[in-house]
PDB file of C-alpha atoms in Angstrom:
ATOM      1  CA  MET Y  26      38.923 106.577  80.243  1.00  0.00           C
ATOM      2  CA  ILE Y  27      35.924 107.524  78.219  1.00  0.00           C
ATOM      3  CA  TYR Y  28      38.253 108.665  75.480  1.00  0.00           C
ATOM      4  CA  GLU Y  29      39.591 105.151  75.068  1.00  0.00           C
ATOM      5  CA  LYS Y  30      36.133 103.960  74.328  1.00  0.00           C
ATOM      6  CA  PHE Y  31      35.349 107.021  72.361  1.00  0.00           C
ATOM      7  CA  ALA Y  32      38.534 107.000  70.137  1.00  0.00           C
ATOM      8  CA  SER Y  33      36.720 105.004  67.206  1.00  0.00           C
ATOM      9  CA  TYR Y  34      34.213 107.757  67.032  1.00  0.00           C
ATOM     10  CA  TYR Y  35      36.458 110.839  67.390  1.00  0.00           C
ATOM     11  CA  ASP Y  36      36.973 111.445  63.676  1.00  0.00           C
ATOM     12  CA  GLN Y  37      33.361 112.521  63.444  1.00  0.00           C
ATOM     13  CA  PHE Y  38      34.049 115.524  65.567  1.00  0.00           C
ATOM     14  CA  VAL Y  39      37.258 116.867  64.077  1.00  0.00           C
ATOM     15  CA  ASP Y  40      37.333 120.388  63.178  1.00  0.00           C
ATOM     16  CA  TYR Y  41      38.926 120.261  59.663  1.00  0.00           C
ATOM     17  CA  GLU Y  42      38.508 123.963  59.142  1.00  0.00           C
ATOM     18  CA  LEU Y  43      40.677 124.633  62.089  1.00  0.00           C
ATOM     19  CA  ASN Y  44      43.282 122.181  60.825  1.00  0.00           C
ATOM     20  CA  ASP Y  45      43.132 124.127  57.538  1.00  0.00           C
ATOM     21  CA  ILE Y  46      44.063 127.350  59.369  1.00  0.00           C
ATOM     22  CA  TYR Y  47      46.884 125.589  61.118  1.00  0.00           C
ATOM     23  CA  PHE Y  48      48.232 124.290  57.791  1.00  0.00           C
ATOM     24  CA  GLU Y  49      48.055 127.660  56.237  1.00  0.00           C
ATOM     25  CA  MET Y  50      49.817 129.381  59.123  1.00  0.00           C
ATOM     26  CA  ILE Y  51      52.638 126.644  59.331  1.00  0.00           C
ATOM     27  CA  THR Y  52      53.383 126.593  55.482  1.00  0.00           C
ATOM     28  CA  LYS Y  53      53.961 130.323  55.502  1.00  0.00           C
ATOM     29  CA  TYR Y  54      57.112 129.476  57.498  1.00  0.00           C
ATOM     30  CA  TYR Y  55      57.868 126.024  56.381  1.00  0.00           C
ATOM     31  CA  LYS Y  56      56.898 124.115  53.128  1.00  0.00           C
ATOM     32  CA  GLU Y  57      58.674 120.936  54.349  1.00  0.00           C
ATOM     33  CA  GLY Y  58      60.559 119.868  57.339  1.00  0.00           C
ATOM     34  CA  THR Y  59      60.070 118.067  60.722  1.00  0.00           C
ATOM     35  CA  ALA Y  60      57.019 118.552  62.836  1.00  0.00           C
ATOM     36  CA  ILE Y  61      55.579 117.300  66.204  1.00  0.00           C
ATOM     37  CA  ASP Y  62      51.801 117.309  66.759  1.00  0.00           C
ATOM     38  CA  ILE Y  63      51.275 117.263  70.507  1.00  0.00           C
ATOM     39  CA  GLY Y  64      48.093 115.729  71.682  1.00  0.00           C
ATOM     40  CA  THR Y  65      47.618 114.607  68.132  1.00  0.00           C
ATOM     41  CA  GLY Y  66      44.320 112.546  68.890  1.00  0.00           C
ATOM     42  CA  THR Y  67      43.418 110.635  65.620  1.00  0.00           C
ATOM     43  CA  ALA Y  68      46.068 112.773  63.840  1.00  0.00           C
ATOM     44  CA  PRO Y  69      44.145 114.795  61.350  1.00  0.00           C
ATOM     45  CA  LEU Y  70      46.646 117.657  61.181  1.00  0.00           C
ATOM     46  CA  ALA Y  71      49.603 115.293  61.423  1.00  0.00           C
ATOM     47  CA  ILE Y  72      48.386 113.297  58.377  1.00  0.00           C
ATOM     48  CA  LYS Y  73      47.729 116.633  56.490  1.00  0.00           C
ATOM     49  CA  LEU Y  74      51.323 117.794  57.188  1.00  0.00           C
ATOM     50  CA  ALA Y  75      52.791 114.222  56.341  1.00  0.00           C
ATOM     51  CA  LYS Y  76      50.898 114.381  52.926  1.00  0.00           C
ATOM     52  CA  ASN Y  77      52.709 117.632  52.204  1.00  0.00           C
ATOM     53  CA  ASN Y  78      56.409 116.926  52.638  1.00  0.00           C
ATOM     54  CA  PHE Y  79      56.708 116.887  56.431  1.00  0.00           C
ATOM     55  CA  THR Y  80      58.257 114.219  58.546  1.00  0.00           C
ATOM     56  CA  VAL Y  81      55.721 114.096  61.347  1.00  0.00           C
ATOM     57  CA  THR Y  82      55.746 112.754  64.955  1.00  0.00           C
ATOM     58  CA  GLY Y  83      52.326 112.526  66.730  1.00  0.00           C
ATOM     59  CA  THR Y  84      52.048 112.266  70.548  1.00  0.00           C
ATOM     60  CA  ASP Y  85      49.202 111.670  72.871  1.00  0.00           C
ATOM     61  CA  ILE Y  86      48.382 110.242  76.334  1.00  0.00           C
ATOM     62  CA  SER Y  87      45.868 107.831  74.914  1.00  0.00           C
ATOM     63  CA  GLU Y  88      47.016 104.656  73.536  1.00  0.00           C
ATOM     64  CA  LYS Y  89      43.498 104.031  71.812  1.00  0.00           C
ATOM     65  CA  MET Y  90      43.797 107.480  70.107  1.00  0.00           C
ATOM     66  CA  LEU Y  91      47.209 106.539  68.796  1.00  0.00           C
ATOM     67  CA  GLU Y  92      45.992 103.264  67.484  1.00  0.00           C
ATOM     68  CA  ARG Y  93      43.282 105.218  65.631  1.00  0.00           C
ATOM     69  CA  ALA Y  94      45.857 107.684  64.360  1.00  0.00           C
ATOM     70  CA  TYR Y  95      48.036 104.732  63.015  1.00  0.00           C
ATOM     71  CA  ASN Y  96      45.003 103.278  61.309  1.00  0.00           C
ATOM     72  CA  ASN Y  97      44.117 106.649  59.671  1.00  0.00           C
ATOM     73  CA  ALA Y  98      47.677 107.091  58.477  1.00  0.00           C
ATOM     74  CA  VAL Y  99      47.688 103.663  56.875  1.00  0.00           C
ATOM     75  CA  LEU Y 100      44.455 104.376  55.144  1.00  0.00           C
ATOM     76  CA  GLU Y 101      46.000 107.629  53.802  1.00  0.00           C
ATOM     77  CA  GLY Y 102      49.164 105.808  52.599  1.00  0.00           C
ATOM     78  CA  ILE Y 103      51.584 107.747  54.873  1.00  0.00           C
ATOM     79  CA  HIS Y 104      53.866 107.230  57.820  1.00  0.00           C
ATOM     80  CA  LEU Y 105      53.755 108.779  61.254  1.00  0.00           C
ATOM     81  CA  ASN Y 106      56.075 108.387  64.129  1.00  0.00           C
ATOM     82  CA  LEU Y 107      53.591 107.945  67.097  1.00  0.00           C
ATOM     83  CA  TYR Y 108      54.498 107.842  70.725  1.00  0.00           C
ATOM     84  CA  ILE Y 109      52.565 107.977  74.097  1.00  0.00           C
ATOM     85  CA  HIS Y 110      53.738 111.221  75.722  1.00  0.00           C
ATOM     86  CA  ASN Y 111      52.456 113.732  78.292  1.00  0.00           C
ATOM     87  CA  ILE Y 112      52.922 117.342  77.512  1.00  0.00           C
ATOM     88  CA  LEU Y 113      54.205 118.041  81.052  1.00  0.00           C
ATOM     89  CA  ASP Y 114      57.140 115.804  80.326  1.00  0.00           C
ATOM     90  CA  PRO Y 115      60.252 116.961  78.336  1.00  0.00           C
ATOM     91  CA  ILE Y 116      60.462 116.616  74.671  1.00  0.00           C
ATOM     92  CA  ASN Y 117      63.729 114.818  73.643  1.00  0.00           C
ATOM     93  CA  MET Y 118      64.093 115.969  70.051  1.00  0.00           C
ATOM     94  CA  SER Y 119      64.047 119.236  68.118  1.00  0.00           C
ATOM     95  CA  TYR Y 120      61.621 119.896  65.230  1.00  0.00           C
ATOM     96  CA  ASP Y 121      61.043 122.722  62.743  1.00  0.00           C
ATOM     97  CA  VAL Y 122      57.267 122.786  63.739  1.00  0.00           C
ATOM     98  CA  PHE Y 123      55.547 122.244  67.119  1.00  0.00           C
ATOM     99  CA  ALA Y 124      51.871 122.135  67.092  1.00  0.00           C
ATOM    100  CA  MET Y 125      49.392 121.669  69.784  1.00  0.00           C
ATOM    101  CA  THR Y 126      45.812 122.063  68.378  1.00  0.00           C
ATOM    102  CA  SER Y 127      42.079 121.879  69.415  1.00  0.00           C
ATOM    103  CA  ASP Y 128      42.494 123.423  72.845  1.00  0.00           C
ATOM    104  CA  VAL Y 129      44.855 120.660  74.168  1.00  0.00           C
ATOM    105  CA  ILE Y 130      46.440 123.442  76.349  1.00  0.00           C
ATOM    106  CA  ASN Y 131      43.128 123.931  78.252  1.00  0.00           C
ATOM    107  CA  TYR Y 132      43.256 120.447  79.635  1.00  0.00           C
ATOM    108  CA  LEU Y 133      46.187 121.612  81.788  1.00  0.00           C
ATOM    109  CA  LYS Y 134      45.088 122.151  85.443  1.00  0.00           C
ATOM    110  CA  ASN Y 135      46.606 125.575  86.203  1.00  0.00           C
ATOM    111  CA  GLU Y 136      49.047 128.319  85.317  1.00  0.00           C
ATOM    112  CA  ASP Y 137      52.011 126.256  86.643  1.00  0.00           C
ATOM    113  CA  GLU Y 138      51.152 123.351  84.307  1.00  0.00           C
ATOM    114  CA  VAL Y 139      50.884 125.690  81.369  1.00  0.00           C
ATOM    115  CA  LYS Y 140      54.175 127.261  82.162  1.00  0.00           C
ATOM    116  CA  ARG Y 141      55.813 123.786  82.415  1.00  0.00           C
ATOM    117  CA  ALA Y 142      54.401 122.708  79.027  1.00  0.00           C
ATOM    118  CA  PHE Y 143      55.644 125.905  77.367  1.00  0.00           C
ATOM    119  CA  SER Y 144      59.100 125.430  78.947  1.00  0.00           C
ATOM    120  CA  ASN Y 145      59.331 121.918  77.625  1.00  0.00           C
ATOM    121  CA  ILE Y 146      58.490 123.017  74.193  1.00  0.00           C
ATOM    122  CA  SER Y 147      60.734 126.055  74.357  1.00  0.00           C
ATOM    123  CA  ALA Y 148      63.676 123.805  75.471  1.00  0.00           C
ATOM    124  CA  ALA Y 149      63.232 121.488  72.483  1.00  0.00           C
ATOM    125  CA  MET Y 150      62.954 124.495  69.879  1.00  0.00           C
ATOM    126  CA  THR Y 151      65.801 125.795  67.933  1.00  0.00           C
ATOM    127  CA  ASP Y 152      66.131 129.491  66.903  1.00  0.00           C
ATOM    128  CA  LYS Y 153      64.282 128.720  63.729  1.00  0.00           C
ATOM    129  CA  SER Y 154      61.524 126.543  65.215  1.00  0.00           C
ATOM    130  CA  ILE Y 155      57.918 127.689  65.216  1.00  0.00           C
ATOM    131  CA  PHE Y 156      55.388 126.683  67.862  1.00  0.00           C
ATOM    132  CA  THR Y 157      51.702 127.169  67.300  1.00  0.00           C
ATOM    133  CA  PHE Y 158      48.739 126.323  69.509  1.00  0.00           C
ATOM    134  CA  ASP Y 159      45.227 127.584  70.394  1.00  0.00           C
ATOM    135  CA  PHE Y 160      43.113 128.186  73.441  1.00  0.00           C
ATOM    136  CA  LEU Y 161      39.546 128.784  74.074  1.00  0.00           C
ATOM    137  CA  THR Y 162      38.586 132.274  75.012  1.00  0.00           C
ATOM    138  CA  PRO Y 163      37.036 133.218  78.453  1.00  0.00           C
ATOM    139  CA  GLN Y 164      33.986 134.502  76.474  1.00  0.00           C
ATOM    140  CA  HIS Y 165      33.576 131.076  75.091  1.00  0.00           C
ATOM    141  CA  MET Y 166      33.654 129.530  78.524  1.00  0.00           C
ATOM    142  CA  THR Y 167      30.665 131.727  79.417  1.00  0.00           C
ATOM    143  CA  LYS Y 168      28.821 131.081  76.223  1.00  0.00           C
ATOM    144  CA  VAL Y 169      28.779 127.266  76.762  1.00  0.00           C
ATOM    145  CA  HIS Y 170      27.713 127.183  80.315  1.00  0.00           C
ATOM    146  CA  ASN Y 171      24.838 124.761  80.778  1.00  0.00           C
ATOM    147  CA  TYR Y 172      25.325 123.469  77.276  1.00  0.00           C
ATOM    148  CA  LYS Y 173      23.772 119.969  76.861  1.00  0.00           C
ATOM    149  CA  GLU Y 174      23.818 117.452  73.978  1.00  0.00           C
ATOM    150  CA  ASP Y 175      23.003 113.734  73.467  1.00  0.00           C
ATOM    151  CA  ILE Y 176      25.021 112.347  70.657  1.00  0.00           C
ATOM    152  CA  LEU Y 177      23.767 109.183  68.970  1.00  0.00           C
ATOM    153  CA  LEU Y 178      26.779 106.954  68.094  1.00  0.00           C
ATOM    154  CA  GLU Y 179      26.686 103.511  66.570  1.00  0.00           C
ATOM    155  CA  ASP Y 180      26.128 101.495  69.619  1.00  0.00           C
ATOM    156  CA  ASP Y 181      25.240 103.921  72.350  1.00  0.00           C
ATOM    157  CA  VAL Y 182      24.396 107.604  73.304  1.00  0.00           C
ATOM    158  CA  LEU Y 183      27.014 110.079  74.432  1.00  0.00           C
ATOM    159  CA  GLU Y 184      25.444 112.400  77.001  1.00  0.00           C
ATOM    160  CA  TRP Y 185      27.467 115.656  77.284  1.00  0.00           C
ATOM    161  CA  HIS Y 186      26.822 118.411  79.809  1.00  0.00           C
ATOM    162  CA  VAL Y 187      29.013 121.587  80.130  1.00  0.00           C
ATOM    163  CA  ALA Y 188      28.920 123.942  83.038  1.00  0.00           C
ATOM    164  CA  LYS Y 189      31.261 126.619  84.441  1.00  0.00           C
ATOM    165  CA  THR Y 190      32.878 125.910  87.843  1.00  0.00           C
ATOM    166  CA  ASN Y 191      33.724 128.377  90.579  1.00  0.00           C
ATOM    167  CA  VAL Y 192      37.276 128.684  89.228  1.00  0.00           C
ATOM    168  CA  PRO Y 193      37.599 131.697  86.924  1.00  0.00           C
ATOM    169  CA  ASN Y 194      37.517 130.700  83.254  1.00  0.00           C
ATOM    170  CA  GLN Y 195      37.034 127.073  83.853  1.00  0.00           C
ATOM    171  CA  ILE Y 196      34.343 124.541  82.516  1.00  0.00           C
ATOM    172  CA  ARG Y 197      33.411 121.099  83.606  1.00  0.00           C
ATOM    173  CA  HIS Y 198      32.527 118.452  80.911  1.00  0.00           C
ATOM    174  CA  THR Y 199      30.387 115.670  82.356  1.00  0.00           C
ATOM    175  CA  LEU Y 200      30.356 112.678  79.856  1.00  0.00           C
ATOM    176  CA  LYS Y 201      28.173 109.598  80.150  1.00  0.00           C
ATOM    177  CA  PHE Y 202      28.847 106.944  77.601  1.00  0.00           C
ATOM    178  CA  GLY Y 203      27.205 103.588  78.186  1.00  0.00           C
ATOM    179  CA  ASN Y 204      27.806 102.696  81.809  1.00  0.00           C
ATOM    180  CA  ILE Y 205      30.790 104.991  82.070  1.00  0.00           C
ATOM    181  CA  THR Y 206      30.546 108.555  83.479  1.00  0.00           C
ATOM    182  CA  GLU Y 207      33.646 110.765  83.630  1.00  0.00           C
ATOM    183  CA  THR Y 208      34.172 114.486  84.398  1.00  0.00           C
ATOM    184  CA  HIS Y 209      36.888 116.522  82.570  1.00  0.00           C
ATOM    185  CA  TYR Y 210      37.957 120.178  83.244  1.00  0.00           C
ATOM    186  CA  GLN Y 211      39.204 122.741  80.836  1.00  0.00           C
ATOM    187  CA  THR Y 212      40.818 125.975  82.169  1.00  0.00           C
ATOM    188  CA  THR Y 213      41.743 129.021  80.070  1.00  0.00           C
ATOM    189  CA  PHE Y 214      43.149 132.443  80.642  1.00  0.00           C
ATOM    190  CA  PRO Y 215      43.114 135.870  78.723  1.00  0.00           C
ATOM    191  CA  LEU Y 216      45.441 136.360  75.861  1.00  0.00           C
ATOM    192  CA  LYS Y 217      47.547 138.722  78.079  1.00  0.00           C
ATOM    193  CA  LYS Y 218      48.214 135.957  80.558  1.00  0.00           C
ATOM    194  CA  TYR Y 219      49.187 133.521  77.756  1.00  0.00           C
ATOM    195  CA  LYS Y 220      51.570 136.223  76.385  1.00  0.00           C
ATOM    196  CA  GLU Y 221      53.090 136.557  79.873  1.00  0.00           C
ATOM    197  CA  MET Y 222      53.540 132.811  80.322  1.00  0.00           C
ATOM    198  CA  LEU Y 223      55.059 132.380  76.847  1.00  0.00           C
ATOM    199  CA  ASN Y 224      57.565 135.227  77.445  1.00  0.00           C
ATOM    200  CA  GLU Y 225      58.711 133.545  80.771  1.00  0.00           C
ATOM    201  CA  SER Y 226      59.392 130.460  78.706  1.00  0.00           C
ATOM    202  CA  GLY Y 227      61.515 132.572  76.265  1.00  0.00           C
ATOM    203  CA  LEU Y 228      58.714 132.610  73.506  1.00  0.00           C
ATOM    204  CA  VAL Y 229      57.337 135.457  71.630  1.00  0.00           C
ATOM    205  CA  ILE Y 230      54.164 135.721  69.506  1.00  0.00           C
ATOM    206  CA  LEU Y 231      54.598 136.199  65.714  1.00  0.00           C
ATOM    207  CA  LYS Y 232      51.058 135.690  64.454  1.00  0.00           C
ATOM    208  CA  LYS Y 233      47.467 135.637  65.953  1.00  0.00           C
ATOM    209  CA  ARG Y 234      44.240 134.368  64.448  1.00  0.00           C
ATOM    210  CA  LYS Y 235      40.830 134.398  66.057  1.00  0.00           C
ATOM    211  CA  THR Y 236      37.888 132.164  65.429  1.00  0.00           C
ATOM    212  CA  ASP Y 237      34.490 132.218  67.198  1.00  0.00           C
ATOM    213  CA  GLU Y 238      35.642 129.956  70.025  1.00  0.00           C
ATOM    214  CA  ARG Y 239      39.472 130.241  70.202  1.00  0.00           C
ATOM    215  CA  ILE Y 240      42.617 132.325  69.485  1.00  0.00           C
ATOM    216  CA  ILE Y 241      45.398 130.647  67.577  1.00  0.00           C
ATOM    217  CA  LEU Y 242      48.980 131.735  68.230  1.00  0.00           C
ATOM    218  CA  LEU Y 243      52.136 131.196  66.415  1.00  0.00           C
ATOM    219  CA  CYS Y 244      55.354 131.666  68.274  1.00  0.00           C
ATOM    220  CA  LYS Y 245      59.186 131.566  68.093  1.00  0.00           C
ATOM    221  CA  LYS Y 246      62.041 131.826  70.547  1.00  0.00           C
ATOM    222  CA  GLY Y 247      62.737 135.281  71.482  1.00  0.00           C
TER     223      GLY Y 247
END
C-alpha cells in the first residue's frame, strides 16, 4: 500500500485545527476517561487526549501508521495502546469516548459498510459513552473534482489526482509515489442519510459542527 510507504510523511498533512475541534467537543463531556481513536493514523488526536488525562487506544489497518504513532507517542513521553483493527470488525471493549476522525468513514465502500461500522461502535458503547466522527460533504466532493497536486517529499514526488466517479457523492484518488500507483475511493452521503443510519444503530446526534469540507457529529446511544 502507498500508505505504508507514505506513513513517514503523513504528519506533514495532519489537520491540527480539526483535532482541536474534536478535543474541544470531547472535553465538554469528559475531562478524563478512556478513549478509542479508530483509524488513528499517526495518532495526533490520540496523543492530544493522552496528554490530557485520557487512557487512549489507537487502532488502524496500517502497521506502518501504527509504528509511526508509537514513535510519536514516545517522543511526546506518553503511552498509547495501539492495535491493528478494521472498523468493520467488532470492538471488544467499552470506552467513554469513541472517535473516528479525518473522514475515515468515507473510505467505507457503501451504505451497508457504514451501517456495520456504526453498529459495531454502538454495541461497544455504554449509555454514557459518546461517539464523534466526521464526513466529507457532498458539496466538497463536487468542489475537488479534477484536483491535481504534485507534492515534493524528501526522496520522491507524490502525484495526486482527484476525480468524481459515476457513483453519487464518490471521488477517486489516484496516487503515484515512486514506482507505486494506487487508487482509493471515498464515498459520502447527505447529513440526513447519516442520521438515518445512526438511528438504525441506536445512536442519536447531540452536537454538530461544520467546516469548509466536512461535518462533525457527536452522538450517544438513544
